[in-house]
PDB file of C-alpha atoms and ligand atoms in Angstrom:
ATOM      1  CA  MET A  19     -55.976 103.410 210.298  1.00 91.00           C
ATOM      2  CA  GLN A  20     -57.542 100.162 211.471  1.00 96.00           C
ATOM      3  CA  PRO A  21     -60.512 100.394 213.834  1.00 98.00           C
ATOM      4  CA  LEU A  22     -59.415 100.336 217.460  1.00 98.00           C
ATOM      5  CA  ILE A  23     -59.348  97.024 219.330  1.00 99.00           C
ATOM      6  CA  ILE A  24     -59.947  97.589 223.042  1.00 99.00           C
ATOM      7  CA  THR A  25     -58.921  94.777 225.374  1.00 99.00           C
ATOM      8  CA  ALA A  26     -60.465  94.710 228.838  1.00 99.00           C
ATOM      9  CA  ALA A  27     -58.123  93.105 231.392  1.00 99.00           C
ATOM     10  CA  LEU A  28     -60.797  92.478 233.981  1.00 99.00           C
ATOM     11  CA  THR A  29     -59.225  90.828 237.011  1.00 98.00           C
ATOM     12  CA  GLY A  30     -55.492  90.059 236.807  1.00 98.00           C
ATOM     13  CA  ALA A  31     -53.724  88.005 239.423  1.00 98.00           C
ATOM     14  CA  GLU A  32     -52.531  90.623 241.879  1.00 98.00           C
ATOM     15  CA  VAL A  33     -55.283  93.201 242.487  1.00 98.00           C
ATOM     16  CA  THR A  34     -57.401  92.624 245.610  1.00 98.00           C
ATOM     17  CA  ARG A  35     -60.939  93.601 246.641  1.00 98.00           C
ATOM     18  CA  GLU A  36     -59.311  95.778 249.297  1.00 98.00           C
ATOM     19  CA  GLN A  37     -57.627  97.772 246.534  1.00 98.00           C
ATOM     20  CA  GLN A  38     -60.647  97.763 244.192  1.00 98.00           C
ATOM     21  CA  PRO A  39     -64.040  96.811 245.676  1.00 98.00           C
ATOM     22  CA  ALA A  40     -65.575  96.287 242.194  1.00 98.00           C
ATOM     23  CA  LEU A  41     -62.973  93.671 241.157  1.00 98.00           C
ATOM     24  CA  PRO A  42     -64.765  90.745 239.452  1.00 99.00           C
ATOM     25  CA  ILE A  43     -63.641  87.447 241.011  1.00 98.00           C
ATOM     26  CA  SER A  44     -66.163  84.621 240.507  1.00 98.00           C
ATOM     27  CA  PRO A  45     -66.815  83.244 237.002  1.00 98.00           C
ATOM     28  CA  LEU A  46     -70.241  84.898 237.001  1.00 98.00           C
ATOM     29  CA  GLU A  47     -68.856  88.285 238.096  1.00 98.00           C
ATOM     30  CA  ILE A  48     -66.128  88.063 235.454  1.00 99.00           C
ATOM     31  CA  ALA A  49     -68.664  87.189 232.738  1.00 99.00           C
ATOM     32  CA  ILE A  50     -70.973  90.054 233.739  1.00 99.00           C
ATOM     33  CA  ALA A  51     -67.996  92.453 233.659  1.00 99.00           C
ATOM     34  CA  ALA A  52     -66.991  91.067 230.243  1.00 99.00           C
ATOM     35  CA  ALA A  53     -70.467  91.716 228.831  1.00 99.00           C
ATOM     36  CA  GLU A  54     -70.512  95.267 230.261  1.00 99.00           C
ATOM     37  CA  CYS A  55     -67.108  95.937 228.690  1.00 99.00           C
ATOM     38  CA  ALA A  56     -68.254  94.500 225.352  1.00 99.00           C
ATOM     39  CA  ARG A  57     -71.251  96.863 225.428  1.00 98.00           C
ATOM     40  CA  ALA A  58     -68.887  99.743 226.213  1.00 99.00           C
ATOM     41  CA  GLY A  59     -66.697  98.941 223.179  1.00 98.00           C
ATOM     42  CA  ALA A  60     -64.217  96.204 224.110  1.00 99.00           C
ATOM     43  CA  SER A  61     -63.638  93.488 221.526  1.00 98.00           C
ATOM     44  CA  ILE A  62     -61.229  91.299 223.574  1.00 99.00           C
ATOM     45  CA  VAL A  63     -61.375  90.262 227.215  1.00 99.00           C
ATOM     46  CA  HIS A  64     -58.127  89.187 228.888  1.00 99.00           C
ATOM     47  CA  LEU A  65     -59.042  86.673 231.581  1.00 99.00           C
ATOM     48  CA  HIS A  66     -57.468  85.520 234.831  1.00 99.00           C
ATOM     49  CA  ALA A  67     -59.230  83.083 237.148  1.00 99.00           C
ATOM     50  CA  ARG A  68     -59.506  83.347 240.915  1.00 98.00           C
ATOM     51  CA  LYS A  69     -60.477  80.880 243.630  1.00 98.00           C
ATOM     52  CA  ALA A  70     -63.515  81.700 245.796  1.00 97.00           C
ATOM     53  CA  ASP A  71     -61.174  83.237 248.392  1.00 98.00           C
ATOM     54  CA  GLY A  72     -59.837  85.644 245.741  1.00 98.00           C
ATOM     55  CA  SER A  73     -56.427  84.023 245.293  1.00 98.00           C
ATOM     56  CA  PRO A  74     -55.194  83.487 241.710  1.00 98.00           C
ATOM     57  CA  THR A  75     -55.552  80.101 240.034  1.00 98.00           C
ATOM     58  CA  GLN A  76     -54.929  78.658 236.576  1.00 98.00           C
ATOM     59  CA  ASP A  77     -57.449  75.885 237.216  1.00 98.00           C
ATOM     60  CA  ARG A  78     -58.800  74.633 233.876  1.00 98.00           C
ATOM     61  CA  GLU A  79     -62.322  74.051 235.177  1.00 98.00           C
ATOM     62  CA  THR A  80     -62.581  77.598 236.557  1.00 98.00           C
ATOM     63  CA  TYR A  81     -61.477  79.017 233.194  1.00 99.00           C
ATOM     64  CA  ARG A  82     -63.993  76.734 231.469  1.00 98.00           C
ATOM     65  CA  GLN A  83     -66.783  78.136 233.622  1.00 98.00           C
ATOM     66  CA  ILE A  84     -65.683  81.721 232.943  1.00 99.00           C
ATOM     67  CA  ILE A  85     -65.502  81.190 229.180  1.00 98.00           C
ATOM     68  CA  GLU A  86     -68.895  79.460 229.098  1.00 98.00           C
ATOM     69  CA  ALA A  87     -70.488  82.288 231.097  1.00 98.00           C
ATOM     70  CA  VAL A  88     -68.871  84.924 228.834  1.00 98.00           C
ATOM     71  CA  ARG A  89     -70.085  83.113 225.724  1.00 98.00           C
ATOM     72  CA  GLU A  90     -73.662  83.042 227.066  1.00 98.00           C
ATOM     73  CA  ARG A  91     -73.594  86.830 227.275  1.00 98.00           C
ATOM     74  CA  CYS A  92     -71.563  88.252 224.372  1.00 98.00           C
ATOM     75  CA  ASP A  93     -69.393  87.545 221.334  1.00 98.00           C
ATOM     76  CA  VAL A  94     -66.223  89.233 222.614  1.00 98.00           C
ATOM     77  CA  ILE A  95     -62.865  87.542 221.815  1.00 98.00           C
ATOM     78  CA  VAL A  96     -61.675  85.458 224.762  1.00 98.00           C
ATOM     79  CA  GLN A  97     -57.992  85.633 225.663  1.00 99.00           C
ATOM     80  CA  VAL A  98     -56.728  83.574 228.616  1.00 99.00           C
ATOM     81  CA  SER A  99     -53.624  84.378 230.622  1.00 99.00           C
ATOM     82  CA  THR A 100     -50.664  82.022 230.658  1.00 98.00           C
ATOM     83  CA  GLY A 101     -48.799  84.470 232.883  1.00 98.00           C
ATOM     84  CA  GLY A 102     -50.943  83.455 235.835  1.00 98.00           C
ATOM     85  CA  ALA A 103     -49.314  84.693 239.020  1.00 98.00           C
ATOM     86  CA  VAL A 104     -45.664  84.938 240.045  1.00 98.00           C
ATOM     87  CA  GLY A 105     -44.427  81.593 241.362  1.00 96.00           C
ATOM     88  CA  MET A 106     -46.816  79.309 239.453  1.00 98.00           C
ATOM     89  CA  THR A 107     -45.242  76.417 237.548  1.00 98.00           C
ATOM     90  CA  PRO A 108     -45.208  76.427 233.728  1.00 98.00           C
ATOM     91  CA  ALA A 109     -47.537  73.398 233.689  1.00 98.00           C
ATOM     92  CA  GLU A 110     -50.037  75.189 235.926  1.00 98.00           C
ATOM     93  CA  ARG A 111     -49.876  78.309 233.798  1.00 98.00           C
ATOM     94  CA  LEU A 112     -50.528  76.402 230.566  1.00 98.00           C
ATOM     95  CA  ALA A 113     -53.696  74.652 231.774  1.00 98.00           C
ATOM     96  CA  PRO A 114     -56.288  77.031 230.207  1.00 98.00           C
ATOM     97  CA  VAL A 115     -54.662  76.708 226.764  1.00 98.00           C
ATOM     98  CA  THR A 116     -55.970  73.119 226.592  1.00 98.00           C
ATOM     99  CA  LEU A 117     -59.497  74.617 226.412  1.00 98.00           C
ATOM    100  CA  ALA A 118     -58.506  75.962 222.965  1.00 98.00           C
ATOM    101  CA  PRO A 119     -59.578  79.565 223.620  1.00 98.00           C
ATOM    102  CA  GLU A 120     -59.255  81.988 220.703  1.00 98.00           C
ATOM    103  CA  MET A 121     -56.202  83.724 222.180  1.00 98.00           C
ATOM    104  CA  ALA A 122     -53.716  83.428 225.039  1.00 98.00           C
ATOM    105  CA  THR A 123     -50.955  85.645 226.323  1.00 99.00           C
ATOM    106  CA  LEU A 124     -47.321  84.533 226.084  1.00 98.00           C
ATOM    107  CA  SER A 125     -44.816  86.440 228.217  1.00 98.00           C
ATOM    108  CA  MET A 126     -41.552  86.794 226.353  1.00 98.00           C
ATOM    109  CA  GLY A 127     -38.983  86.914 229.124  1.00 98.00           C
ATOM    110  CA  THR A 128     -38.109  87.117 232.780  1.00 98.00           C
ATOM    111  CA  VAL A 129     -38.649  90.443 234.492  1.00 98.00           C
ATOM    112  CA  ASN A 130     -38.516  91.826 238.002  1.00 98.00           C
ATOM    113  CA  PHE A 131     -42.125  92.353 239.036  1.00 97.00           C
ATOM    114  CA  GLY A 132     -42.277  94.698 242.003  1.00 95.00           C
ATOM    115  CA  ASP A 133     -40.568  92.776 244.799  1.00 96.00           C
ATOM    116  CA  ASP A 134     -40.884  89.463 242.903  1.00 98.00           C
ATOM    117  CA  VAL A 135     -39.373  87.871 239.821  1.00 98.00           C
ATOM    118  CA  PHE A 136     -41.723  86.819 237.006  1.00 98.00           C
ATOM    119  CA  MET A 137     -39.835  83.818 235.604  1.00 98.00           C
ATOM    120  CA  ASN A 138     -40.056  82.924 231.931  1.00 98.00           C
ATOM    121  CA  HIS A 139     -37.323  80.466 230.942  1.00 98.00           C
ATOM    122  CA  PRO A 140     -36.683  80.381 227.171  1.00 97.00           C
ATOM    123  CA  ALA A 141     -37.420  76.637 227.008  1.00 98.00           C
ATOM    124  CA  ASP A 142     -40.749  77.155 228.798  1.00 98.00           C
ATOM    125  CA  MET A 143     -41.674  80.010 226.470  1.00 98.00           C
ATOM    126  CA  GLU A 144     -41.052  77.787 223.445  1.00 98.00           C
ATOM    127  CA  SER A 145     -43.155  75.016 224.971  1.00 98.00           C
ATOM    128  CA  PHE A 146     -45.984  77.535 225.561  1.00 98.00           C
ATOM    129  CA  LEU A 147     -45.757  78.541 221.895  1.00 98.00           C
ATOM    130  CA  ARG A 148     -45.915  74.906 220.743  1.00 98.00           C
ATOM    131  CA  ALA A 149     -48.926  74.227 222.977  1.00 98.00           C
ATOM    132  CA  MET A 150     -50.739  77.264 221.551  1.00 98.00           C
ATOM    133  CA  GLN A 151     -49.946  76.148 218.015  1.00 98.00           C
ATOM    134  CA  GLU A 152     -51.202  72.613 218.762  1.00 98.00           C
ATOM    135  CA  HIS A 153     -54.494  73.916 220.152  1.00 98.00           C
ATOM    136  CA  GLY A 154     -55.025  76.566 217.448  1.00 97.00           C
ATOM    137  CA  VAL A 155     -54.671  79.453 219.927  1.00 98.00           C
ATOM    138  CA  LYS A 156     -53.378  82.829 218.713  1.00 98.00           C
ATOM    139  CA  PRO A 157     -50.633  84.129 220.998  1.00 98.00           C
ATOM    140  CA  GLU A 158     -50.476  87.714 222.147  1.00 98.00           C
ATOM    141  CA  PHE A 159     -46.820  88.289 223.007  1.00 98.00           C
ATOM    142  CA  GLU A 160     -46.456  90.178 226.302  1.00 98.00           C
ATOM    143  CA  ILE A 161     -43.475  92.511 226.157  1.00 98.00           C
ATOM    144  CA  PHE A 162     -42.295  94.000 229.450  1.00 98.00           C
ATOM    145  CA  ASP A 163     -38.849  95.124 228.304  1.00 98.00           C
ATOM    146  CA  THR A 164     -36.762  95.615 225.173  1.00 96.00           C
ATOM    147  CA  GLY A 165     -35.015  92.220 225.039  1.00 97.00           C
ATOM    148  CA  MET A 166     -38.397  90.541 224.833  1.00 98.00           C
ATOM    149  CA  ILE A 167     -39.275  92.052 221.466  1.00 97.00           C
ATOM    150  CA  SER A 168     -35.835  90.942 220.201  1.00 97.00           C
ATOM    151  CA  THR A 169     -36.789  87.414 221.231  1.00 98.00           C
ATOM    152  CA  VAL A 170     -40.043  87.560 219.243  1.00 97.00           C
ATOM    153  CA  ASN A 171     -38.105  88.835 216.226  1.00 96.00           C
ATOM    154  CA  ARG A 172     -35.577  86.001 216.669  1.00 97.00           C
ATOM    155  CA  TRP A 173     -38.394  83.451 216.757  1.00 97.00           C
ATOM    156  CA  LEU A 174     -39.772  84.905 213.526  1.00 96.00           C
ATOM    157  CA  LYS A 175     -36.349  84.628 211.886  1.00 95.00           C
ATOM    158  CA  LYS A 176     -35.970  81.031 213.079  1.00 96.00           C
ATOM    159  CA  GLY A 177     -39.364  80.196 211.559  1.00 96.00           C
ATOM    160  CA  LEU A 178     -40.961  79.250 214.885  1.00 96.00           C
ATOM    161  CA  LEU A 179     -43.766  81.702 214.138  1.00 93.00           C
ATOM    162  CA  GLN A 180     -45.746  82.747 211.147  1.00 86.00           C
ATOM    163  CA  GLY A 181     -46.654  86.423 210.967  1.00 79.00           C
ATOM    164  CA  PRO A 182     -48.511  88.653 211.249  1.00 91.00           C
ATOM    165  CA  LEU A 183     -47.863  88.719 214.953  1.00 96.00           C
ATOM    166  CA  HIS A 184     -49.739  90.571 217.654  1.00 98.00           C
ATOM    167  CA  VAL A 185     -47.932  91.973 220.700  1.00 98.00           C
ATOM    168  CA  ASP A 186     -48.885  93.760 223.909  1.00 99.00           C
ATOM    169  CA  PHE A 187     -46.436  96.280 225.362  1.00 99.00           C
ATOM    170  CA  VAL A 188     -46.915  96.168 229.135  1.00 98.00           C
ATOM    171  CA  LEU A 189     -45.241  99.382 230.237  1.00 98.00           C
ATOM    172  CA  GLY A 190     -44.775 100.683 233.756  1.00 98.00           C
ATOM    173  CA  ILE A 191     -44.352  97.516 235.836  1.00 98.00           C
ATOM    174  CA  PRO A 192     -41.791  98.289 238.582  1.00 97.00           C
ATOM    175  CA  GLY A 193     -38.793  96.381 237.206  1.00 97.00           C
ATOM    176  CA  GLY A 194     -39.867  96.564 233.562  1.00 98.00           C
ATOM    177  CA  MET A 195     -39.767  99.270 230.951  1.00 98.00           C
ATOM    178  CA  ALA A 196     -41.173 102.669 231.938  1.00 98.00           C
ATOM    179  CA  GLY A 197     -44.740 103.725 231.137  1.00 98.00           C
ATOM    180  CA  THR A 198     -43.636 106.672 229.032  1.00 98.00           C
ATOM    181  CA  PRO A 199     -44.316 107.820 225.456  1.00 98.00           C
ATOM    182  CA  GLN A 200     -40.586 107.501 224.701  1.00 98.00           C
ATOM    183  CA  ALA A 201     -40.586 103.849 225.758  1.00 98.00           C
ATOM    184  CA  LEU A 202     -43.669 103.084 223.670  1.00 98.00           C
ATOM    185  CA  LEU A 203     -42.266 104.784 220.566  1.00 98.00           C
ATOM    186  CA  TYR A 204     -38.992 102.882 220.946  1.00 98.00           C
ATOM    187  CA  MET A 205     -40.826  99.557 221.256  1.00 98.00           C
ATOM    188  CA  VAL A 206     -43.145 100.159 218.295  1.00 98.00           C
ATOM    189  CA  ALA A 207     -40.102 100.893 216.120  1.00 98.00           C
ATOM    190  CA  GLN A 208     -38.754  97.363 216.794  1.00 97.00           C
ATOM    191  CA  LEU A 209     -41.789  95.626 215.263  1.00 97.00           C
ATOM    192  CA  PRO A 210     -41.966  94.072 211.814  1.00 95.00           C
ATOM    193  CA  PRO A 211     -44.168  96.196 209.520  1.00 94.00           C
ATOM    194  CA  ASP A 212     -47.093  93.745 209.379  1.00 95.00           C
ATOM    195  CA  ALA A 213     -47.352  93.288 213.178  1.00 97.00           C
ATOM    196  CA  SER A 214     -50.219  94.671 215.225  1.00 98.00           C
ATOM    197  CA  TRP A 215     -49.737  95.928 218.752  1.00 98.00           C
ATOM    198  CA  THR A 216     -51.620  97.023 221.813  1.00 98.00           C
ATOM    199  CA  VAL A 217     -50.424  98.833 224.911  1.00 99.00           C
ATOM    200  CA  ALA A 218     -51.167  98.090 228.559  1.00 99.00           C
ATOM    201  CA  GLY A 219     -49.979 101.111 230.510  1.00 98.00           C
ATOM    202  CA  ILE A 220     -49.751 100.460 234.239  1.00 98.00           C
ATOM    203  CA  GLY A 221     -51.432 102.866 236.681  1.00 98.00           C
ATOM    204  CA  GLY A 222     -51.691 106.409 235.345  1.00 97.00           C
ATOM    205  CA  ALA A 223     -49.950 105.345 232.119  1.00 98.00           C
ATOM    206  CA  GLN A 224     -53.110 103.465 231.118  1.00 98.00           C
ATOM    207  CA  LEU A 225     -54.780 106.681 229.980  1.00 98.00           C
ATOM    208  CA  THR A 226     -51.747 108.490 228.555  1.00 98.00           C
ATOM    209  CA  LEU A 227     -50.311 105.557 226.605  1.00 98.00           C
ATOM    210  CA  GLY A 228     -53.769 104.402 225.530  1.00 98.00           C
ATOM    211  CA  THR A 229     -54.450 107.827 224.046  1.00 98.00           C
ATOM    212  CA  LEU A 230     -51.066 107.818 222.317  1.00 98.00           C
ATOM    213  CA  ALA A 231     -51.751 104.353 220.885  1.00 98.00           C
ATOM    214  CA  ILE A 232     -55.035 105.573 219.403  1.00 98.00           C
ATOM    215  CA  LEU A 233     -53.102 108.313 217.584  1.00 98.00           C
ATOM    216  CA  LEU A 234     -50.296 105.995 216.461  1.00 98.00           C
ATOM    217  CA  GLY A 235     -52.564 103.302 215.018  1.00 98.00           C
ATOM    218  CA  GLY A 236     -51.998 100.776 217.799  1.00 98.00           C
ATOM    219  CA  HIS A 237     -54.626  99.216 220.027  1.00 98.00           C
ATOM    220  CA  VAL A 238     -55.364  99.679 223.739  1.00 99.00           C
ATOM    221  CA  ARG A 239     -55.733  97.526 226.839  1.00 99.00           C
ATOM    222  CA  VAL A 240     -57.483  98.932 229.907  1.00 99.00           C
ATOM    223  CA  GLY A 241     -58.937  97.409 233.071  1.00 99.00           C
ATOM    224  CA  PHE A 242     -58.360  96.631 236.712  1.00 99.00           C
ATOM    225  CA  GLU A 243     -55.480  94.216 236.064  1.00 98.00           C
ATOM    226  CA  ASP A 244     -53.314  97.202 235.137  1.00 98.00           C
ATOM    227  CA  ASN A 245     -54.989 100.150 236.868  1.00 98.00           C
ATOM    228  CA  VAL A 246     -57.730 100.475 239.471  1.00 98.00           C
ATOM    229  CA  TYR A 247     -58.140 104.270 239.293  1.00 98.00           C
ATOM    230  CA  TYR A 248     -60.252 106.524 237.105  1.00 98.00           C
ATOM    231  CA  ARG A 249     -58.018 109.456 237.978  1.00 97.00           C
ATOM    232  CA  LYS A 250     -55.466 110.130 240.715  1.00 96.00           C
ATOM    233  CA  GLY A 251     -57.063 109.392 244.086  1.00 96.00           C
ATOM    234  CA  GLU A 252     -60.412 108.268 242.587  1.00 98.00           C
ATOM    235  CA  LEU A 253     -61.116 104.565 242.099  1.00 98.00           C
ATOM    236  CA  ALA A 254     -62.818 103.531 238.868  1.00 98.00           C
ATOM    237  CA  ALA A 255     -66.405 102.349 239.339  1.00 98.00           C
ATOM    238  CA  SER A 256     -66.010  99.377 236.984  1.00 99.00           C
ATOM    239  CA  ASN A 257     -63.883  97.936 234.218  1.00 99.00           C
ATOM    240  CA  ALA A 258     -66.538  99.168 231.790  1.00 99.00           C
ATOM    241  CA  GLN A 259     -66.029 102.754 232.946  1.00 99.00           C
ATOM    242  CA  LEU A 260     -62.380 102.513 231.851  1.00 99.00           C
ATOM    243  CA  VAL A 261     -63.398 100.963 228.521  1.00 99.00           C
ATOM    244  CA  SER A 262     -66.021 103.691 227.959  1.00 99.00           C
ATOM    245  CA  ARG A 263     -63.468 106.445 228.482  1.00 98.00           C
ATOM    246  CA  ILE A 264     -60.974 105.078 225.962  1.00 98.00           C
ATOM    247  CA  ALA A 265     -63.836 104.388 223.510  1.00 99.00           C
ATOM    248  CA  ARG A 266     -64.995 107.996 223.884  1.00 98.00           C
ATOM    249  CA  ILE A 267     -61.480 109.367 223.287  1.00 98.00           C
ATOM    250  CA  SER A 268     -61.080 107.183 220.209  1.00 98.00           C
ATOM    251  CA  ARG A 269     -64.368 108.382 218.718  1.00 98.00           C
ATOM    252  CA  GLU A 270     -63.390 111.998 219.457  1.00 98.00           C
ATOM    253  CA  LEU A 271     -60.159 111.381 217.546  1.00 98.00           C
ATOM    254  CA  ASN A 272     -62.113 109.955 214.594  1.00 97.00           C
ATOM    255  CA  ARG A 273     -60.925 106.410 215.121  1.00 98.00           C
ATOM    256  CA  PRO A 274     -63.874 103.990 215.084  1.00 98.00           C
ATOM    257  CA  LEU A 275     -63.979 100.968 217.383  1.00 98.00           C
ATOM    258  CA  ALA A 276     -63.558  97.422 216.101  1.00 98.00           C
ATOM    259  CA  THR A 277     -66.476  95.108 216.772  1.00 98.00           C
ATOM    260  CA  PRO A 278     -65.444  91.623 217.927  1.00 98.00           C
ATOM    261  CA  CYS A 279     -66.173  90.406 214.392  1.00 98.00           C
ATOM    262  CA  GLU A 280     -63.892  93.091 212.885  1.00 98.00           C
ATOM    263  CA  ALA A 281     -61.219  92.431 215.516  1.00 98.00           C
ATOM    264  CA  ARG A 282     -61.232  88.721 214.595  1.00 98.00           C
ATOM    265  CA  ALA A 283     -60.638  89.634 210.955  1.00 98.00           C
ATOM    266  CA  LEU A 284     -57.818  92.061 211.883  1.00 98.00           C
ATOM    267  CA  LEU A 285     -56.089  89.469 214.057  1.00 98.00           C
ATOM    268  CA  GLY A 286     -56.527  86.598 211.603  1.00 97.00           C
ATOM    269  CA  LEU A 287     -58.900  84.677 213.870  1.00 97.00           C
ATOM    270  CA  ARG A 288     -61.714  82.511 212.567  1.00 96.00           C
ATOM    271  CA  PRO A 289     -65.217  84.015 212.729  1.00 96.00           C
ATOM    272  CA  LEU A 290     -67.112  82.880 215.847  1.00 92.00           C
TER     273      LEU A 290
HETATM  274  N1  KMH B   8     -49.662  88.282 236.692  1.00 96.51           N
HETATM  275  C1  KMH B   8     -48.410  88.538 236.056  1.00 96.51           C
HETATM  276  C2  KMH B   8     -47.288  87.945 236.847  1.00 96.51           C
HETATM  277  C3  KMH B   8     -50.318  87.561 231.550  1.00 96.51           C
HETATM  278  O1  KMH B   8     -51.480  87.619 231.904  1.00 96.51           O
HETATM  279  O2  KMH B   8     -49.991  86.925 230.569  1.00 96.51           O
HETATM  280  C4  KMH B   8     -48.351  88.039 234.664  1.00 96.51           C
HETATM  281  C5  KMH B   8     -49.455  88.400 233.777  1.00 96.51           C
HETATM  282  C6  KMH B   8     -49.217  88.232 232.320  1.00 96.51           C
HETATM  283  O3  KMH B   8     -50.533  88.791 234.183  1.00 96.51           O
HETATM  284 ZN1   ZN B   9     -52.769  89.141 232.685  1.00 96.51          ZN
END
């Protein structure tokens, strides 16, 4: 089995300080959290930017500051969000890709998202892909439901993409596919054999599906974007605490952790 790539999804667009007092918001806070997670075993950080008042933004300059501050502290792989927040325009969402980060997420379809609708028109998704290809950014395909993996497979068939591809199964969003082992197993079975995958279980599914992914040879995403609790009724102290736990479980199961350098090689990224 490959060494385990842990992604730390540090901030997200929806979680508030009221829900999680340790949520990193400013570029400096996000960079400090990234470095703590890297020390705890993460090899990718998934980044969202916030304004000073805590509201989500896709502002290019804010992402630039975050990436610069992360780079001053550690060599973790930087992955920006192009999901942003519900209701943002495609142009807004694409802004951080023009910084040519190593990776960016690409959501592969429209999904109900709690009480909202997370819109991803096929034409916009293709334009996101082209922008990533132009800027040399590796996409991580965000899969919230079954039709979305069919779309990635269709793109492969049409030659829009060159493999090997890397996907993230985001399971347990209210409106998307359930955060259950059955759902994860079904999704993994739809992938081409050379693809790599990670799982972002929402809420309590972060721990259960992360542990299952370690056993199945997948990779794991943890962090406040997807889950603010350490266990039921107990908030996590930091993003790094969640990374440390999954790192510990992986070592117990005899699966070593990928360093950022090893993760770059596994994902076909250039060395830093
Ligand atoms: N905030 C969600 C609506 C991504 O980062 O690519 C979308 C999201 C996905 O967070
Ligand atoms: Zn995100």
